[in-house]
Short mmCIF file of C-alpha atoms (C1' of nucleotides) in Angstrom, two decimals:
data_model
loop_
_atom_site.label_atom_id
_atom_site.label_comp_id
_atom_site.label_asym_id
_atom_site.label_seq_id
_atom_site.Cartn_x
_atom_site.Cartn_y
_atom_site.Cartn_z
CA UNK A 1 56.94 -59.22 -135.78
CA UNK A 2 55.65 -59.40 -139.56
CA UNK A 3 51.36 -60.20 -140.31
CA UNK A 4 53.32 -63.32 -142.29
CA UNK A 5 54.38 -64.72 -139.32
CA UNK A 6 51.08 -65.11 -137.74
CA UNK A 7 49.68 -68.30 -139.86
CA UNK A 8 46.78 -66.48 -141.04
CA UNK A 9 44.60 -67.65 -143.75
CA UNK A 10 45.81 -66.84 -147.00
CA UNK A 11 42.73 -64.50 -147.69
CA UNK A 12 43.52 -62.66 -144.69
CA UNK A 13 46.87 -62.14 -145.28
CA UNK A 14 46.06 -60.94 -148.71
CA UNK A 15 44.06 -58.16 -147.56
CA UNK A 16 46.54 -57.46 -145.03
CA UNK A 17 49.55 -56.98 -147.45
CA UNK A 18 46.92 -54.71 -149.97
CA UNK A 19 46.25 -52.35 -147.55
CA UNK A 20 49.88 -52.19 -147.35
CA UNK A 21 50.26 -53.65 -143.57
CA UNK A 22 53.56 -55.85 -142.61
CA UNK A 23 54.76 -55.22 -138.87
CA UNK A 24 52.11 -55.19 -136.37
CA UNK A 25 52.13 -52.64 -133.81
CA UNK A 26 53.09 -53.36 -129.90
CA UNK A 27 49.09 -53.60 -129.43
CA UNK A 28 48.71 -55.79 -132.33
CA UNK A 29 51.94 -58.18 -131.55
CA UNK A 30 49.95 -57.97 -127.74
CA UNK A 31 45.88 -58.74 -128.73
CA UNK A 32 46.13 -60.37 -132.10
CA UNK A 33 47.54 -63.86 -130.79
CA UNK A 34 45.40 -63.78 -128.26
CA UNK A 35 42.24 -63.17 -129.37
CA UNK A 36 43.11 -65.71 -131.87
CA UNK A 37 43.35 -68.42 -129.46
CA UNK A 38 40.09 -67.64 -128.49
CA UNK A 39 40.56 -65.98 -125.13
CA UNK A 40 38.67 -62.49 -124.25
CA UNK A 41 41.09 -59.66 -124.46
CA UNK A 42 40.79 -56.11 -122.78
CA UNK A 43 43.01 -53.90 -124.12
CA UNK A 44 43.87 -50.33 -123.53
CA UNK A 45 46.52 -49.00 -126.86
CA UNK A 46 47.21 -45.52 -127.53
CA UNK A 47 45.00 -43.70 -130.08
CA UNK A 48 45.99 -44.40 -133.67
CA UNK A 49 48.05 -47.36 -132.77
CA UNK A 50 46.13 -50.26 -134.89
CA UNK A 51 43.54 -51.39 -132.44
CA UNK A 52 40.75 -51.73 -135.07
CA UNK A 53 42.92 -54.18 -137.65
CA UNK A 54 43.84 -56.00 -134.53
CA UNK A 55 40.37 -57.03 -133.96
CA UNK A 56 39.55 -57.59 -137.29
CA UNK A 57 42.16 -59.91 -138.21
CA UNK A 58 40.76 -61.66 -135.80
CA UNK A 59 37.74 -62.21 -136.27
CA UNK A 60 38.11 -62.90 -140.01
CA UNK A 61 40.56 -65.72 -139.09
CA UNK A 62 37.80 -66.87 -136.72
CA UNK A 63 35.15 -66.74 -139.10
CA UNK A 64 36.75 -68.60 -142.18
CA UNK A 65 37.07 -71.66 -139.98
CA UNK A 66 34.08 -71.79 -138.17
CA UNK A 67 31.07 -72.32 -139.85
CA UNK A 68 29.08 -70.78 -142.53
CA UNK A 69 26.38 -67.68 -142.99
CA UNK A 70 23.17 -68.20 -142.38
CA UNK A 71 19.98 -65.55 -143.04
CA UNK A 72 18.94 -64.05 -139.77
CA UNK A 73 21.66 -65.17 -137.69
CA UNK A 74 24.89 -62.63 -137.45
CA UNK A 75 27.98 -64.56 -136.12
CA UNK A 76 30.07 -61.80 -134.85
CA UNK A 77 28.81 -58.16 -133.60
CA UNK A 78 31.37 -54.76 -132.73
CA UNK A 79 29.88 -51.82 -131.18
CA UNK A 80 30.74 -48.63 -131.57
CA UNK A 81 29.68 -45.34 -130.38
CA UNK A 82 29.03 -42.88 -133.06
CA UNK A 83 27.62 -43.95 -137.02
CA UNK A 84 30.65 -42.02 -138.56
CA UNK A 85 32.74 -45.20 -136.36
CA UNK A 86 30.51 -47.67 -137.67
CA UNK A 87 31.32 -46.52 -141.11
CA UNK A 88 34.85 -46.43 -140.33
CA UNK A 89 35.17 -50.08 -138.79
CA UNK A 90 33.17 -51.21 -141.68
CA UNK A 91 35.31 -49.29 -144.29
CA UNK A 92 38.54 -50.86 -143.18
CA UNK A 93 36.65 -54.10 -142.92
CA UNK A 94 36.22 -53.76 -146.67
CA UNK A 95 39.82 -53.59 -147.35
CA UNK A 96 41.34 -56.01 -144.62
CA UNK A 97 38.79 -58.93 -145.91
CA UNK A 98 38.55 -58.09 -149.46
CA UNK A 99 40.09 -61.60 -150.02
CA UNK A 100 37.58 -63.07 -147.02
CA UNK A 101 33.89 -64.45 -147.98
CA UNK A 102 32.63 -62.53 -144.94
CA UNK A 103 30.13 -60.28 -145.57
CA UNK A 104 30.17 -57.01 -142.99
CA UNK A 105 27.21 -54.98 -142.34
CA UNK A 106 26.67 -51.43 -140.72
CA UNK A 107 23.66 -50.77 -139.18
CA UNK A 108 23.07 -47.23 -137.42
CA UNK A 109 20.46 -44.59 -137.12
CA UNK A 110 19.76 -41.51 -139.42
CA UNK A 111 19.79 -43.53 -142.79
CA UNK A 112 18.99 -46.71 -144.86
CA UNK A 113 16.54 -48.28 -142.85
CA UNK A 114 14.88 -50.78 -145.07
CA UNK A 115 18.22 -51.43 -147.01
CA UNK A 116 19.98 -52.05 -143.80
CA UNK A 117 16.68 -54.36 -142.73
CA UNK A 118 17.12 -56.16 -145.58
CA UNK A 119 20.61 -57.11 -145.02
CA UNK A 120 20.27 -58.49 -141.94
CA UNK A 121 17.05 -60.55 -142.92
CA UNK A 122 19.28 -61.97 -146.48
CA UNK A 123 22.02 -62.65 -143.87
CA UNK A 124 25.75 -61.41 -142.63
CA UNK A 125 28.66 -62.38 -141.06
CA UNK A 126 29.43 -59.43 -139.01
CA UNK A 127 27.68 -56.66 -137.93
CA UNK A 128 29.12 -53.37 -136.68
CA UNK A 129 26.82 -51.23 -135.17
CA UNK A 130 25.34 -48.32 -132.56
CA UNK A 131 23.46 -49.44 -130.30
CA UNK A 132 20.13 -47.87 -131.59
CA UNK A 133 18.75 -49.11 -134.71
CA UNK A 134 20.43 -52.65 -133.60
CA UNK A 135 17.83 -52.92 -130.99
CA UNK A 136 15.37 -51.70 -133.19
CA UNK A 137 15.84 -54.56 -135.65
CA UNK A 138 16.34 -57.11 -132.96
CA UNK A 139 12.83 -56.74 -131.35
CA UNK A 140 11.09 -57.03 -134.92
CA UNK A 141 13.13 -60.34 -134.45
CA UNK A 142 14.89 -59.22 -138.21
CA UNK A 143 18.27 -61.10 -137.06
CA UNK A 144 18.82 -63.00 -133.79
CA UNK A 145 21.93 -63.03 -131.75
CA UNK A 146 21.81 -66.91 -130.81
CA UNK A 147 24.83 -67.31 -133.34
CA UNK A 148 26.66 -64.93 -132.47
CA UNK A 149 30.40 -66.25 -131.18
CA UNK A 150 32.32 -63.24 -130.81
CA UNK A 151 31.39 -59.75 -129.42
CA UNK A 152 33.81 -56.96 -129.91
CA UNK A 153 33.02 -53.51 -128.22
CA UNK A 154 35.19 -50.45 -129.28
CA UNK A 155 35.92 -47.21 -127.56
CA UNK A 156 34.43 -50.00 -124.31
CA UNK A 157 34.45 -46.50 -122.05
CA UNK A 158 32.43 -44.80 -124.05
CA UNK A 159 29.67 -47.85 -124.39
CA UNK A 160 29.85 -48.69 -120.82
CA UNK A 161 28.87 -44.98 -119.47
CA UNK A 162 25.54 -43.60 -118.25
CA UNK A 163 24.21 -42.52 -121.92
CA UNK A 164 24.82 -46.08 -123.24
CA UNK A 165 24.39 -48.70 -120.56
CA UNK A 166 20.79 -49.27 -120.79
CA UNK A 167 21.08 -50.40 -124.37
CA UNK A 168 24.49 -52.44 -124.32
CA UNK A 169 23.50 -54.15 -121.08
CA UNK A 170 19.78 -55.16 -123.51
CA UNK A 171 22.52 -56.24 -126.31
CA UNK A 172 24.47 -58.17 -123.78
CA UNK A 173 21.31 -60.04 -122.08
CA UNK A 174 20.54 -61.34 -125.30
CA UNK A 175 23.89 -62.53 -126.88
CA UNK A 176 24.98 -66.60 -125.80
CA UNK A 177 26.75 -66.35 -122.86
CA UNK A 178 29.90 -65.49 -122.22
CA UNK A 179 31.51 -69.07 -121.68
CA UNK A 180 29.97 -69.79 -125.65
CA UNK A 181 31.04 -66.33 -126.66
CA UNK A 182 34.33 -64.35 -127.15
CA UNK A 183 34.48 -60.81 -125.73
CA UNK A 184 36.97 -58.07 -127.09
CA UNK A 185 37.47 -54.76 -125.69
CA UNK A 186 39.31 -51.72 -126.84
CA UNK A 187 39.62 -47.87 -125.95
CA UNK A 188 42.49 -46.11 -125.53
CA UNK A 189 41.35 -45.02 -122.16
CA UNK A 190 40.00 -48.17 -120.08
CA UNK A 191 39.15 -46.89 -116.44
CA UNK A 192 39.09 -49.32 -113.68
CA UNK A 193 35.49 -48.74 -113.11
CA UNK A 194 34.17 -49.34 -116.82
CA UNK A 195 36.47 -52.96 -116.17
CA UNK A 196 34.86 -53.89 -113.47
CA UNK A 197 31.76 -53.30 -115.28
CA UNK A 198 32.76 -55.18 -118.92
CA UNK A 199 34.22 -57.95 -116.95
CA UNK A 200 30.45 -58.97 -115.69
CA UNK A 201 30.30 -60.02 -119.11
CA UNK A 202 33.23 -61.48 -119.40
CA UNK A 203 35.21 -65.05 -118.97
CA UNK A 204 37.47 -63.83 -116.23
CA UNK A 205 39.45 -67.20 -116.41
CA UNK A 206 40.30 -67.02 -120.05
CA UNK A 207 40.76 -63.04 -119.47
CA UNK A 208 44.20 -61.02 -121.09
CA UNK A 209 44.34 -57.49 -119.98
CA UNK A 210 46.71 -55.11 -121.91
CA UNK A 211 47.43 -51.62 -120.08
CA UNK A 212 49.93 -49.16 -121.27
CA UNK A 213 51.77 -46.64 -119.14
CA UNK A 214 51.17 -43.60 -121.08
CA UNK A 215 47.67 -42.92 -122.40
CA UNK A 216 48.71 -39.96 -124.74
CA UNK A 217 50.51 -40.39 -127.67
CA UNK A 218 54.54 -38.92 -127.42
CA UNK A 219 54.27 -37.23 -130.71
CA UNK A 220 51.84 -34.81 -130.05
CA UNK A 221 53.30 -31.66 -129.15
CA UNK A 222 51.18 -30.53 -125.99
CA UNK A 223 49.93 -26.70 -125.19
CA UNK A 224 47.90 -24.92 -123.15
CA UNK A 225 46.95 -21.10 -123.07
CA UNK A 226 44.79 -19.35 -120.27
CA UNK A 227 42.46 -17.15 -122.05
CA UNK A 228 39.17 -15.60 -120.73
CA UNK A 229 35.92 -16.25 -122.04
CA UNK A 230 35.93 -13.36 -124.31
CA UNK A 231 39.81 -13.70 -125.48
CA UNK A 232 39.61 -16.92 -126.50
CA UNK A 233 38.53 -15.76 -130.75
CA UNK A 234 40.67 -13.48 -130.98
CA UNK A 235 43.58 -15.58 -129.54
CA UNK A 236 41.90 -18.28 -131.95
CA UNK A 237 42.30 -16.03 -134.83
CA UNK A 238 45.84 -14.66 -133.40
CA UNK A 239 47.12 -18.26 -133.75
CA UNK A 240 45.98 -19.18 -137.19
CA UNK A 241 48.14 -15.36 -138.40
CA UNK A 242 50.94 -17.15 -136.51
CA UNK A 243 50.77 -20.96 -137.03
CA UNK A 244 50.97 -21.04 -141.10
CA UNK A 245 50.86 -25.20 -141.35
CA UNK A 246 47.69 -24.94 -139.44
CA UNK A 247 46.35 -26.46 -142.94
CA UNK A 248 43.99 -29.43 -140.91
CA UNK A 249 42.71 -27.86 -137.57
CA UNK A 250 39.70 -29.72 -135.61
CA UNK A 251 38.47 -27.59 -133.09
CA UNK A 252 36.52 -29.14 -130.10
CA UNK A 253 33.82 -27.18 -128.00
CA UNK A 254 31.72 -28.76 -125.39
CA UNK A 255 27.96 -28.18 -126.61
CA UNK A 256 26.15 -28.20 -130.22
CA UNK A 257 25.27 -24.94 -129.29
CA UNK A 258 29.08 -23.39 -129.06
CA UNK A 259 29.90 -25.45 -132.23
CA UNK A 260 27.16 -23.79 -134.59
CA UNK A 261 28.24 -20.14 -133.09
CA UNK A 262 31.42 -20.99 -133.33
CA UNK A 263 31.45 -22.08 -137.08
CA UNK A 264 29.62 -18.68 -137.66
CA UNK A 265 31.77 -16.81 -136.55
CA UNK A 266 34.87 -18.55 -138.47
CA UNK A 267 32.83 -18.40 -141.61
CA UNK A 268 31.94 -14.70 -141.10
CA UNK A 269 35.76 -13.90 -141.58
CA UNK A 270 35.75 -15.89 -144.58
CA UNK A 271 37.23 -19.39 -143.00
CA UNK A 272 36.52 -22.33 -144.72
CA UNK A 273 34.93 -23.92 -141.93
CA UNK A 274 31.93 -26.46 -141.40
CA UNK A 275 30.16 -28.07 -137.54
CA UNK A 276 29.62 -31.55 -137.11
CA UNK A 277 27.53 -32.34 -133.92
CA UNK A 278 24.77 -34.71 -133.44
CA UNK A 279 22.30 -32.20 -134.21
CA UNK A 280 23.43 -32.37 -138.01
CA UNK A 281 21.27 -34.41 -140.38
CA UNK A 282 23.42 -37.81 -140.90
CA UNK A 283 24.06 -37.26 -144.10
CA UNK A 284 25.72 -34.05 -143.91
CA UNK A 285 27.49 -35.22 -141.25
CA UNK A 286 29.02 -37.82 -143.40
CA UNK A 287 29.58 -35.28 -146.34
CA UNK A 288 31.04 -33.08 -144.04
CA UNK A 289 33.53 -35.18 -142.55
CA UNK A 290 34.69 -36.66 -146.06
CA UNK A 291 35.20 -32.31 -147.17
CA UNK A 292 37.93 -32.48 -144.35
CA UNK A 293 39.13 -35.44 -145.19
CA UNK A 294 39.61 -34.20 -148.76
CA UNK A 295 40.90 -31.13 -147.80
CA UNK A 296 37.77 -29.17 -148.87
CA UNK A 297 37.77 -27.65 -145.46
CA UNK A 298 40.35 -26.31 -143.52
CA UNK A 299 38.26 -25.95 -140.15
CA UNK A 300 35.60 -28.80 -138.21
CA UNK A 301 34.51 -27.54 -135.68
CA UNK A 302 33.29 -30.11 -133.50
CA UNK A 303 31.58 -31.72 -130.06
CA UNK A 304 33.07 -35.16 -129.13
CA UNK A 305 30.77 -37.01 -131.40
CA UNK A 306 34.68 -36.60 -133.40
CA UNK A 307 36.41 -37.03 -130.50
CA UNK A 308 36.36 -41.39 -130.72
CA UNK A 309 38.08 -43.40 -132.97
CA UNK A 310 37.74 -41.27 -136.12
CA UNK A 311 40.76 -41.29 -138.11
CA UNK A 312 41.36 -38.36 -140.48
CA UNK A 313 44.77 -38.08 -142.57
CA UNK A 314 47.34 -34.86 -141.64
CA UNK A 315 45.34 -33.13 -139.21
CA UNK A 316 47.83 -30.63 -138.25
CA UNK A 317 45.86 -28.90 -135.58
CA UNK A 318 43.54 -30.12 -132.73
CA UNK A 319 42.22 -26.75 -131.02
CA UNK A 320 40.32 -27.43 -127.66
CA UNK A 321 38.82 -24.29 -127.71
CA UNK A 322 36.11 -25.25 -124.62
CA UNK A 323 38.29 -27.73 -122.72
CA UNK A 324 36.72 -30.80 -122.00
CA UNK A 325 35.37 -31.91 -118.67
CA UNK A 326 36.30 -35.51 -118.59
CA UNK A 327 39.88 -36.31 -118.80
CA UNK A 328 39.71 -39.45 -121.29
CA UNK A 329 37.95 -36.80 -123.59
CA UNK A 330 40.90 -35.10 -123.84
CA UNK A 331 43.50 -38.15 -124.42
CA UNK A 332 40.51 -38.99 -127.18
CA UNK A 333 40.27 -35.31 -128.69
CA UNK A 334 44.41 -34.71 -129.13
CA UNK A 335 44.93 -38.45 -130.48
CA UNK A 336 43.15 -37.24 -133.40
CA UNK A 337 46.29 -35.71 -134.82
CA UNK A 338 49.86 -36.86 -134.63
CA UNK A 339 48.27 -40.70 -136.30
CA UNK A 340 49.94 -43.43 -137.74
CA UNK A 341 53.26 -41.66 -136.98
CA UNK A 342 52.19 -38.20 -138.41
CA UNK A 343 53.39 -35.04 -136.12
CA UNK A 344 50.99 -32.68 -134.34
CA UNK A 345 49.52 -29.90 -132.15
CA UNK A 346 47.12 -29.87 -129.61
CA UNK A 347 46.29 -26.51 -128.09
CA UNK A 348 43.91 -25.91 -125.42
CA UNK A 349 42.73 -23.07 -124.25
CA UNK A 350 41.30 -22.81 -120.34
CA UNK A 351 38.63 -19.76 -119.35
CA UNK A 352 37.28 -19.35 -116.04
CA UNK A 353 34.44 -21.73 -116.46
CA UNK A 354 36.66 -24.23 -117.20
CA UNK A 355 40.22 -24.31 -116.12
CA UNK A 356 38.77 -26.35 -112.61
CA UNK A 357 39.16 -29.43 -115.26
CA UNK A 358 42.94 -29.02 -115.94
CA UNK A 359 44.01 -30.26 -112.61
CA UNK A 360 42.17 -33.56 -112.87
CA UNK A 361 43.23 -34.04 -117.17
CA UNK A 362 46.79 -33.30 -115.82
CA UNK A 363 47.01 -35.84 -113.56
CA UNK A 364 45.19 -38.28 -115.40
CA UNK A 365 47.56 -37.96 -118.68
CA UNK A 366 50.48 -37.69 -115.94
CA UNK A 367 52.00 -34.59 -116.28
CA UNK A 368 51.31 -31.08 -116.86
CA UNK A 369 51.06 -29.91 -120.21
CA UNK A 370 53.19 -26.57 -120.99
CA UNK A 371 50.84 -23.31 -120.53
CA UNK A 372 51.26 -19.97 -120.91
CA UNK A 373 49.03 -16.69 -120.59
CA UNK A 374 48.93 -15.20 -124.26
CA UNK A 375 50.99 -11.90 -125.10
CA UNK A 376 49.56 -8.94 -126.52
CA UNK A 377 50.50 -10.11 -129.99
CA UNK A 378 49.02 -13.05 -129.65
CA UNK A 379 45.53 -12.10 -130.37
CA UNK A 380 44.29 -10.49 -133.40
CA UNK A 381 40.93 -8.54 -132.73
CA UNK A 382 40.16 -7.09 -136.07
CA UNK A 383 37.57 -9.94 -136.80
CA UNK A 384 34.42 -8.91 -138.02
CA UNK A 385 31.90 -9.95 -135.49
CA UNK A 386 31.63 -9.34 -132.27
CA UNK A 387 34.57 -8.13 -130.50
CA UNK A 388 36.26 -4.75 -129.28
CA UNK A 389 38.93 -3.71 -131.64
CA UNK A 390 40.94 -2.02 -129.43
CA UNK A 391 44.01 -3.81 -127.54
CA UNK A 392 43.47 -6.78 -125.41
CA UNK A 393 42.84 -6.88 -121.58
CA UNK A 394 45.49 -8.88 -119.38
CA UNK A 395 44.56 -12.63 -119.41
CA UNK A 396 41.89 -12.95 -116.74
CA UNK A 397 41.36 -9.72 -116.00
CA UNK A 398 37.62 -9.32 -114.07
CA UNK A 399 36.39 -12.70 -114.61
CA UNK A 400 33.97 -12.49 -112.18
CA UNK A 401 32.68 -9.39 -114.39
CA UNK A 402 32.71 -12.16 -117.46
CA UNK A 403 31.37 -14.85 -116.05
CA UNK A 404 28.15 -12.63 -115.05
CA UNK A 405 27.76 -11.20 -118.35
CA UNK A 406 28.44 -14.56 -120.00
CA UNK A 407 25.46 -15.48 -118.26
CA UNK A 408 22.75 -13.17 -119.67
CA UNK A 409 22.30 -14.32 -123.05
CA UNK A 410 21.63 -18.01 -122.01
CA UNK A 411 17.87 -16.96 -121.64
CA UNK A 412 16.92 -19.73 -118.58
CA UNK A 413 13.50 -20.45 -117.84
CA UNK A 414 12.37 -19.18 -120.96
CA UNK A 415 10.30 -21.46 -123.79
CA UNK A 416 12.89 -22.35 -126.43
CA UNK A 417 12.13 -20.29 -129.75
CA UNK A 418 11.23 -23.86 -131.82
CA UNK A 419 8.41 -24.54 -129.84
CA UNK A 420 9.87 -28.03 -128.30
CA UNK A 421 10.27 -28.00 -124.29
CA UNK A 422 13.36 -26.98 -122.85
CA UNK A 423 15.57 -30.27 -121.61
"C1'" DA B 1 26.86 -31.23 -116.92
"C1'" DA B 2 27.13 -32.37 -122.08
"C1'" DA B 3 27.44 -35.48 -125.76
"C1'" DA B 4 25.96 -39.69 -128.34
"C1'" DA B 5 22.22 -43.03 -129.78
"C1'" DA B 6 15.84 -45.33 -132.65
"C1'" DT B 7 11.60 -43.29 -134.97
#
DNA sequence: AAAAAAT
C-alpha cells in the first residue's frame, strides 16, 4: 500500500513524499488506518520498522481538522523515555509536517528551561516529552492538559516500569479521560503485564492490538561468545583485528560505571571511542551521539539510555559486551543495527556473572542464538592496559577464582570518594 | 539489580 492511497491531507502527504516515504511498512499499513479513525491502538512492530511516522501521520491528519492552537493548552502529547528520543520524535516531526501548521515542541531535562517554558506558555500543538521537566511545567500551571485529544506513549514498556510509573500515572490523572482522549502505544517489545497496565487507561471497546510473532529483526546476524570476566577485552580487541567492516560498533555495558572504564580503556589503545550514559552532561550527550552519527567516532560505548528507539545510520556492529539482564533490553540493544533494511551484527559476550540471563533472552526472542567459546586466536592481549600478555586461559577456566577477585576493587561499605552518600 | 528521568 502507497502513503497516496491513504486520503491524507495534502500537507501531510507533502512531507511524506520529501522525506522520501511511499509504501508503508506492515506496521504502518496495520496502525495508521486505525489510529486515524480514531480508535486507541497498541502496537508491538519490530525495531526500525516505521513505528514513529506511523504515529505521526496520524496525529498531523488529526490535528489539521480539528481545531486550532491555543496558548497554554497542548492538543496532543508523546512520551518518550530518554531526551536524545524526544529529540528524535521531534526531529522527524520537523520533516513529516514541514507542509503542516502544527507547531511541535520538546520539552526534557538537562537544557533550555526558560526557552522551553516559554513555548509552552506562547502555545503548541504537540508536545513530545520525558516525563520530568513536563511535570515540572505542569504544576507551575505553564500549559494545561484539558485540551489535550490524543496521547501517544513510545517505547510503552519502558514508561510503564518501576522507574517511570509514578510520573506517567501523575501525567495520566491529569489528561481528559480516556473516552474524550485517543491513546497510542508503541514498543517493539509489549509484555502482557505492561498491557494490562496501559489498558487502565485505555478505551478497551474501541481497542486494536497489533502483535508480531518475532520480536527480533531477521536481518541481524545473531552471536554469542562465552568469555570470562577478564577475557572479554582482549576478545573485544581480538574481534575488531578480525572483523575489518566493524566501521559503526555500539557497545552496551550494564552500569555508567563499566561504560566510563570501558571507554578508557578503548581510548588508551588509541580507539576513537566516546561513553554516553546518563551521568554525561546533556549536552555532550547530544554532541556525542551526533560524532557517531557523523562518523567522527568509530566506538559508543553505552548503557541502555541508547538502547530505545534511537536510530543511527550503518551501525555495523552492536557489541553486548555486559549482557543485559532483561530480555526486551536485548531485542532493544541489537535492533539498533540491521535498520531500515541495512545488514548487521550483534555479538554478545556472556561471563560468569552473567550468562544466568541467556536462558531467559533465549526463550524470550525464541530461539537460541549461535555461541561459541573463543579460540586462542581470537583474543589479542597486547593492549596496553591492564592485562597479562602472555597466551589466554581456556574460556572459563577458575571462575570462581574471578568472580572473587572481581569483587575486591568494588570498595563496599566505604564513603564514595566525591563526598555524596553511597546509593 | 541497573538504568532513565526535574532542579
Amino acid at each position: 500500500m502507497k502513503f497516496t492511497e491513504l486520503n491524507l491531507p495534502e500537507a501531510v502527504l507533502k512531507g511524506v513524499a520529501e522525506v522520501g516515504f511511499t509504501e508503508l511498512t506492515p506496521v504502518q499499513e496495520e496502525t495508521i488506518p486505525i489510529a486515524l479513525s480514531g480508535k486507541d491502538v497498541a502496537a508491538q512492530a519490530q525495531t526500525g520498522t516505521g513505528k514513529t511516522a506511523a504515529f505521526l501521520v496520524s496525529l498531523f491528519t488529526r490535528l489539521l481538522t480539528s481545531g486550532k492552537r491555543t496558548s497554554n493548552n497542548p492538543r496532543a502529547l508523546i512520551m518518550a523515555p530518554t531526551r536524545e528520543l524526544v529529540v528524535q520524535i521531534v526531529e522527524d516531526a520537523k520533516g513529516l509536517g514541514a507542509h503542516c501548521p502544527i507547531k511541535v515542541q520538546a520539552i526534557f531535562g538537562g537544557m533550555d528551561y526558560d526557552k522551553q517554558r516559554q513555548a509552552l506558555k506562547d502555545g503548541v500543538d504537540i508536545i513530545v516529552a520525558t516525563p520530568g521537566r513536563l511535570i515540572d511545567y505542569a504544576k507551575q500551571r505553564v500549559f494545561t492538559f484539558d485540551r489535550i485529544e490524543a496521547l501517544v506513549i513510545d517505547e510503552a514498556d519502558r514508561m510503564f516500569d518501576m522507574g517511570f510509573i509514578k510520573d506517567l500515572r501523575y501525567i495520566l490523572r491529569k489528561l481528559p479521560d480516556f473516552e474524550h482522549r485517543q491513546t497510542m502505544l508503541f514498543s517493539a517489545t509489549l509484555s502482557p503485564r505492561v498491557r494490562e497496565l496501559a489498558y487502565e487507561f485505555m478505551d478497551l471497546a474501541e481497542r486494536v492490538e497489533i502483535l508480531p510473532e518475532q520480536v527480533t529483526a531477521e536481518r541481524v546476524e545473531q552471536l554469542l561468545y562465552h568469555a570470562s570476566r577478564r577475557e572479554k577485552f582482549p576478545l573485544l580487541m581480538g574481534l575488531l583485528k578480525k572483523e575489518l567492516d566493524a566501521e559503526r560498533v555500539l557497545v552496551f555495558v550494564n552500569t555508567k560505571r563499566e561504560a566510563e572504564y570501558l571507554t578508557e580503556r578503548l581510548k588508551a589503545n588509541d580507539l576513537k571511542a566516546a561513553v554516553i550514559s546518563g551521568d554525561i552532561p546533556q549536552n555532550k550527550r547530544m554532541r556525542i551521539l551526533a560524532d557517531f552519527k557523523e562518523g567522527k567516532l568509530t566506538f559508543l560505548v553505552a548503557t541502555d539510555v541508547a538502547s530505545r528507539g534511537i536510530h543511527i545510520d550503518a551501525v555495523s556492529h552492536v557489541i553486548n559486551y555486559d549482557l543485559p539482564q532483561d530480555p526486551e533490553d536485548y531485542v532493544h540493544r541489537i535492533g539498533r543495527t540491521a535498520r531500515a533494511g541495512a545488514l548487521g551484527k550483534a555479538i554478545s559476550f556472556a561471563d560468569e556473572d552473567l550468562v544466568f540471563h541467556l536462558p531467559d533472552i533465549e526463550e524470550y526472542i525464541g530461539r537460541k542464538i549461535p555461541s561459541r567459546f573463543p579460540e586462542e586466536d581470537d583474543f589479542f592481549w597486547d593492549y596496553k592496559r591492564g592485562a597479562p600478555r602472555k597466551k589466554a586461559p581456556p574460556a572459563h577456566a577458575k571462575p570462581a577464582a574471578a568472580a572473587a577477585k572481581a569483587k575486591k576493587p568494588r570498595r563496599r561499605g566505604k564513603p564514595r570518594s566525591d563526598g555524596k552518600p553511597s546509593a
